[in-house]
């Protein structure tokens, strides 16, 4: 049995409204509705509150609603992946700015240009890998075309910032 069904059955068994449950748990009525319709899954603190409110054992909720355990694991994996992408994203943006600052300079240093370009390309492929992994965990298809469109937009923003920075620091 899914968690949403368990929660709805318990609420109806006790003749509570969604509004009443929401008030007691300090969440919105829409949140209760989303939980009961399995649109979203409560976080661990809310699960404990629900177990106490409905006089259910947490083990019972987690065992019957096995989708919860899987979703918690997915969220942990996604958080781990996102932590890894942040340094590469920052590095890529800084490299783009530096690259375009070099391009905006009166005299282009080819060695600096090639190094910046190489770092940027490596970082982009690492971010692409992390994005694919996150989508795999979520069970979503990864659209490489959309990713590269975002990269091009990012590069244009970097170009503008680099050009402005190059003009300011000339």
PDB file of C-alpha atoms in Angstrom:
ATOM      1  CA  UNK A   1       0.000   0.000   0.000  1.00  0.00           C
ATOM      2  CA  UNK A   2       1.308   3.463  -0.887  1.00  0.00           C
ATOM      3  CA  UNK A   3       1.941   6.056   1.783  1.00  0.00           C
ATOM      4  CA  UNK A   4      -0.677   8.406   0.311  1.00  0.00           C
ATOM      5  CA  UNK A   5      -3.342   5.732   0.678  1.00  0.00           C
ATOM      6  CA  UNK A   6      -2.265   4.978   4.259  1.00  0.00           C
ATOM      7  CA  UNK A   7      -2.448   8.663   5.206  1.00  0.00           C
ATOM      8  CA  UNK A   8      -5.816   9.204   3.557  1.00  0.00           C
ATOM      9  CA  UNK A   9      -7.304   6.052   5.102  1.00  0.00           C
ATOM     10  CA  UNK A  10      -6.089   7.054   8.582  1.00  0.00           C
ATOM     11  CA  UNK A  11      -7.458  10.591   8.188  1.00  0.00           C
ATOM     12  CA  UNK A  12     -10.862   9.329   7.050  1.00  0.00           C
ATOM     13  CA  UNK A  13     -10.889   6.661   9.774  1.00  0.00           C
ATOM     14  CA  UNK A  14     -10.508   9.406  12.384  1.00  0.00           C
ATOM     15  CA  UNK A  15     -12.993  11.648  10.511  1.00  0.00           C
ATOM     16  CA  UNK A  16     -10.509  14.499  10.175  1.00  0.00           C
ATOM     17  CA  UNK A  17     -10.489  17.019   7.372  1.00  0.00           C
ATOM     18  CA  UNK A  18      -7.320  17.829   5.485  1.00  0.00           C
ATOM     19  CA  UNK A  19      -7.550  21.319   6.990  1.00  0.00           C
ATOM     20  CA  UNK A  20      -7.623  19.889  10.525  1.00  0.00           C
ATOM     21  CA  UNK A  21      -4.586  17.683   9.909  1.00  0.00           C
ATOM     22  CA  UNK A  22      -2.739  20.570   8.240  1.00  0.00           C
ATOM     23  CA  UNK A  23      -3.394  22.837  11.244  1.00  0.00           C
ATOM     24  CA  UNK A  24      -2.171  20.212  13.708  1.00  0.00           C
ATOM     25  CA  UNK A  25       1.014  19.495  11.711  1.00  0.00           C
ATOM     26  CA  UNK A  26       1.691  23.154  10.814  1.00  0.00           C
ATOM     27  CA  UNK A  27       1.598  22.583   7.061  1.00  0.00           C
ATOM     28  CA  UNK A  28      -0.808  23.719   4.348  1.00  0.00           C
ATOM     29  CA  UNK A  29      -3.937  21.827   3.355  1.00  0.00           C
ATOM     30  CA  UNK A  30      -2.404  21.526  -0.127  1.00  0.00           C
ATOM     31  CA  UNK A  31       0.608  19.746   1.373  1.00  0.00           C
ATOM     32  CA  UNK A  32      -1.698  17.176   3.011  1.00  0.00           C
ATOM     33  CA  UNK A  33      -3.520  16.741  -0.301  1.00  0.00           C
ATOM     34  CA  UNK A  34      -0.227  16.250  -2.162  1.00  0.00           C
ATOM     35  CA  UNK A  35       0.907  13.638   0.366  1.00  0.00           C
ATOM     36  CA  UNK A  36      -2.416  11.761   0.189  1.00  0.00           C
ATOM     37  CA  UNK A  37      -2.406  11.798  -3.619  1.00  0.00           C
ATOM     38  CA  UNK A  38       1.275  10.719  -3.735  1.00  0.00           C
ATOM     39  CA  UNK A  39       2.253  13.873  -5.615  1.00  0.00           C
ATOM     40  CA  UNK A  40       4.920  14.566  -3.004  1.00  0.00           C
ATOM     41  CA  UNK A  41       6.374  12.620  -0.110  1.00  0.00           C
ATOM     42  CA  UNK A  42       6.821  14.033   3.388  1.00  0.00           C
ATOM     43  CA  UNK A  43      10.331  14.633   4.686  1.00  0.00           C
ATOM     44  CA  UNK A  44      11.529  12.564   7.640  1.00  0.00           C
ATOM     45  CA  UNK A  45      10.400  15.101  10.267  1.00  0.00           C
ATOM     46  CA  UNK A  46       6.920  15.226   8.783  1.00  0.00           C
ATOM     47  CA  UNK A  47       6.828  11.425   8.669  1.00  0.00           C
ATOM     48  CA  UNK A  48       7.547  11.320  12.400  1.00  0.00           C
ATOM     49  CA  UNK A  49       4.840  13.922  13.039  1.00  0.00           C
ATOM     50  CA  UNK A  50       2.364  11.948  10.921  1.00  0.00           C
ATOM     51  CA  UNK A  51       3.210   8.698  12.695  1.00  0.00           C
ATOM     52  CA  UNK A  52       2.626  10.355  16.081  1.00  0.00           C
ATOM     53  CA  UNK A  53      -0.543  12.118  14.954  1.00  0.00           C
ATOM     54  CA  UNK A  54      -2.145   8.976  13.517  1.00  0.00           C
ATOM     55  CA  UNK A  55      -0.745   6.621  16.196  1.00  0.00           C
ATOM     56  CA  UNK A  56       1.209   4.658  13.608  1.00  0.00           C
ATOM     57  CA  UNK A  57       4.631   3.143  13.992  1.00  0.00           C
ATOM     58  CA  UNK A  58       7.231   4.742  11.789  1.00  0.00           C
ATOM     59  CA  UNK A  59       8.411   1.257  10.827  1.00  0.00           C
ATOM     60  CA  UNK A  60       4.902   0.466   9.610  1.00  0.00           C
ATOM     61  CA  UNK A  61       4.785   3.608   7.449  1.00  0.00           C
ATOM     62  CA  UNK A  62       8.227   3.013   5.994  1.00  0.00           C
ATOM     63  CA  UNK A  63       7.631  -0.659   5.317  1.00  0.00           C
ATOM     64  CA  UNK A  64       4.195  -0.226   3.764  1.00  0.00           C
ATOM     65  CA  UNK A  65       5.158   2.920   1.887  1.00  0.00           C
ATOM     66  CA  UNK A  66       8.408   1.587   0.432  1.00  0.00           C
ATOM     67  CA  UNK A  67       8.434   4.403  -2.117  1.00  0.00           C
ATOM     68  CA  UNK A  68       9.474   6.693   0.754  1.00  0.00           C
ATOM     69  CA  UNK A  69      12.702   4.846   1.409  1.00  0.00           C
ATOM     70  CA  UNK A  70      13.537   4.907  -2.303  1.00  0.00           C
ATOM     71  CA  UNK A  71      12.758   8.628  -2.581  1.00  0.00           C
ATOM     72  CA  UNK A  72      14.893   9.453   0.457  1.00  0.00           C
ATOM     73  CA  UNK A  73      17.770   7.502  -1.119  1.00  0.00           C
ATOM     74  CA  UNK A  74      17.255   9.304  -4.435  1.00  0.00           C
ATOM     75  CA  UNK A  75      17.240  12.710  -2.717  1.00  0.00           C
ATOM     76  CA  UNK A  76      20.477  11.846  -0.910  1.00  0.00           C
ATOM     77  CA  UNK A  77      22.152  10.757  -4.161  1.00  0.00           C
ATOM     78  CA  UNK A  78      20.972  13.893  -5.957  1.00  0.00           C
ATOM     79  CA  UNK A  79      22.223  16.121  -3.115  1.00  0.00           C
ATOM     80  CA  UNK A  80      25.577  14.354  -3.305  1.00  0.00           C
ATOM     81  CA  UNK A  81      25.779  14.878  -7.061  1.00  0.00           C
ATOM     82  CA  UNK A  82      24.811  18.554  -6.776  1.00  0.00           C
ATOM     83  CA  UNK A  83      27.520  19.134  -4.184  1.00  0.00           C
ATOM     84  CA  UNK A  84      30.034  17.829  -6.705  1.00  0.00           C
ATOM     85  CA  UNK A  85      28.823  20.033  -9.558  1.00  0.00           C
ATOM     86  CA  UNK A  86      29.030  23.357  -7.711  1.00  0.00           C
ATOM     87  CA  UNK A  87      32.843  23.684  -7.764  1.00  0.00           C
ATOM     88  CA  UNK A  88      32.922  22.787 -11.460  1.00  0.00           C
ATOM     89  CA  UNK A  89      30.141  25.225 -12.263  1.00  0.00           C
ATOM     90  CA  UNK A  90      31.913  28.039 -10.419  1.00  0.00           C
ATOM     91  CA  UNK A  91      35.204  27.085 -12.046  1.00  0.00           C
ATOM     92  CA  UNK A  92      33.584  27.063 -15.489  1.00  0.00           C
ATOM     93  CA  UNK A  93      32.015  30.488 -15.002  1.00  0.00           C
ATOM     94  CA  UNK A  94      35.277  31.967 -13.704  1.00  0.00           C
ATOM     95  CA  UNK A  95      37.189  30.379 -16.569  1.00  0.00           C
ATOM     96  CA  UNK A  96      34.709  31.812 -19.085  1.00  0.00           C
ATOM     97  CA  UNK A  97      35.090  35.267 -17.583  1.00  0.00           C
ATOM     98  CA  UNK A  98      38.877  34.958 -17.634  1.00  0.00           C
ATOM     99  CA  UNK A  99      38.837  33.601 -21.189  1.00  0.00           C
ATOM    100  CA  UNK A 100      36.744  36.455 -22.475  1.00  0.00           C
ATOM    101  CA  UNK A 101      38.784  38.975 -20.495  1.00  0.00           C
ATOM    102  CA  UNK A 102      41.845  37.641 -22.291  1.00  0.00           C
ATOM    103  CA  UNK A 103      40.001  37.971 -25.601  1.00  0.00           C
ATOM    104  CA  UNK A 104      39.006  41.549 -24.761  1.00  0.00           C
ATOM    105  CA  UNK A 105      42.616  42.509 -23.962  1.00  0.00           C
ATOM    106  CA  UNK A 106      44.502  44.580 -26.553  1.00  0.00           C
ATOM    107  CA  UNK A 107      47.083  41.793 -27.026  1.00  0.00           C
ATOM    108  CA  UNK A 108      45.891  38.172 -26.803  1.00  0.00           C
ATOM    109  CA  UNK A 109      48.204  35.773 -24.965  1.00  0.00           C
ATOM    110  CA  UNK A 110      47.664  32.511 -26.872  1.00  0.00           C
ATOM    111  CA  UNK A 111      48.959  30.260 -24.070  1.00  0.00           C
ATOM    112  CA  UNK A 112      46.535  31.740 -21.506  1.00  0.00           C
ATOM    113  CA  UNK A 113      43.736  31.498 -24.058  1.00  0.00           C
ATOM    114  CA  UNK A 114      44.350  27.793 -24.756  1.00  0.00           C
ATOM    115  CA  UNK A 115      44.659  26.939 -21.043  1.00  0.00           C
ATOM    116  CA  UNK A 116      41.392  28.744 -20.194  1.00  0.00           C
ATOM    117  CA  UNK A 117      39.598  27.120 -23.117  1.00  0.00           C
ATOM    118  CA  UNK A 118      40.820  23.644 -22.097  1.00  0.00           C
ATOM    119  CA  UNK A 119      39.743  24.129 -18.464  1.00  0.00           C
ATOM    120  CA  UNK A 120      36.339  25.380 -19.577  1.00  0.00           C
ATOM    121  CA  UNK A 121      35.775  22.416 -21.902  1.00  0.00           C
ATOM    122  CA  UNK A 122      36.825  19.865 -19.270  1.00  0.00           C
ATOM    123  CA  UNK A 123      34.567  21.515 -16.673  1.00  0.00           C
ATOM    124  CA  UNK A 124      31.614  21.522 -19.060  1.00  0.00           C
ATOM    125  CA  UNK A 125      32.003  17.807 -19.746  1.00  0.00           C
ATOM    126  CA  UNK A 126      32.203  17.089 -16.013  1.00  0.00           C
ATOM    127  CA  UNK A 127      29.018  19.097 -15.416  1.00  0.00           C
ATOM    128  CA  UNK A 128      27.387  17.254 -18.336  1.00  0.00           C
ATOM    129  CA  UNK A 129      28.266  13.937 -16.668  1.00  0.00           C
ATOM    130  CA  UNK A 130      26.785  15.064 -13.313  1.00  0.00           C
ATOM    131  CA  UNK A 131      23.619  16.320 -15.018  1.00  0.00           C
ATOM    132  CA  UNK A 132      23.162  12.982 -16.798  1.00  0.00           C
ATOM    133  CA  UNK A 133      23.667  11.084 -13.520  1.00  0.00           C
ATOM    134  CA  UNK A 134      21.094  13.241 -11.718  1.00  0.00           C
ATOM    135  CA  UNK A 135      18.530  12.647 -14.453  1.00  0.00           C
ATOM    136  CA  UNK A 136      19.258   8.916 -14.376  1.00  0.00           C
ATOM    137  CA  UNK A 137      18.542   8.849 -10.620  1.00  0.00           C
ATOM    138  CA  UNK A 138      15.326  10.816 -11.148  1.00  0.00           C
ATOM    139  CA  UNK A 139      14.337   8.468 -13.962  1.00  0.00           C
ATOM    140  CA  UNK A 140      14.181  11.330 -16.462  1.00  0.00           C
ATOM    141  CA  UNK A 141      15.647  11.444 -19.957  1.00  0.00           C
ATOM    142  CA  UNK A 142      18.639  13.723 -20.393  1.00  0.00           C
ATOM    143  CA  UNK A 143      18.365  16.200 -23.235  1.00  0.00           C
ATOM    144  CA  UNK A 144      21.894  16.891 -24.409  1.00  0.00           C
ATOM    145  CA  UNK A 145      20.636  19.489 -26.895  1.00  0.00           C
ATOM    146  CA  UNK A 146      18.971  21.513 -24.103  1.00  0.00           C
ATOM    147  CA  UNK A 147      22.129  21.266 -22.008  1.00  0.00           C
ATOM    148  CA  UNK A 148      24.300  22.628 -24.805  1.00  0.00           C
ATOM    149  CA  UNK A 149      21.830  25.456 -25.469  1.00  0.00           C
ATOM    150  CA  UNK A 150      22.215  26.400 -21.800  1.00  0.00           C
ATOM    151  CA  UNK A 151      26.003  26.202 -22.201  1.00  0.00           C
ATOM    152  CA  UNK A 152      25.874  28.519 -25.226  1.00  0.00           C
ATOM    153  CA  UNK A 153      23.719  30.991 -23.285  1.00  0.00           C
ATOM    154  CA  UNK A 154      26.212  30.755 -20.408  1.00  0.00           C
ATOM    155  CA  UNK A 155      29.070  31.350 -22.822  1.00  0.00           C
ATOM    156  CA  UNK A 156      27.333  34.440 -24.209  1.00  0.00           C
ATOM    157  CA  UNK A 157      26.809  35.767 -20.686  1.00  0.00           C
ATOM    158  CA  UNK A 158      30.485  35.037 -19.984  1.00  0.00           C
ATOM    159  CA  UNK A 159      31.407  36.852 -23.185  1.00  0.00           C
ATOM    160  CA  UNK A 160      29.456  39.929 -22.148  1.00  0.00           C
ATOM    161  CA  UNK A 161      30.896  39.882 -18.614  1.00  0.00           C
ATOM    162  CA  UNK A 162      34.391  39.261 -19.974  1.00  0.00           C
ATOM    163  CA  UNK A 163      34.061  42.072 -22.496  1.00  0.00           C
ATOM    164  CA  UNK A 164      32.867  44.464 -19.789  1.00  0.00           C
ATOM    165  CA  UNK A 165      35.644  43.339 -17.437  1.00  0.00           C
ATOM    166  CA  UNK A 166      38.212  43.626 -20.249  1.00  0.00           C
ATOM    167  CA  UNK A 167      36.996  47.131 -21.068  1.00  0.00           C
ATOM    168  CA  UNK A 168      37.050  48.211 -17.393  1.00  0.00           C
ATOM    169  CA  UNK A 169      40.535  46.830 -16.668  1.00  0.00           C
ATOM    170  CA  UNK A 170      42.201  48.005 -19.912  1.00  0.00           C
TER     171      UNK A 170
END
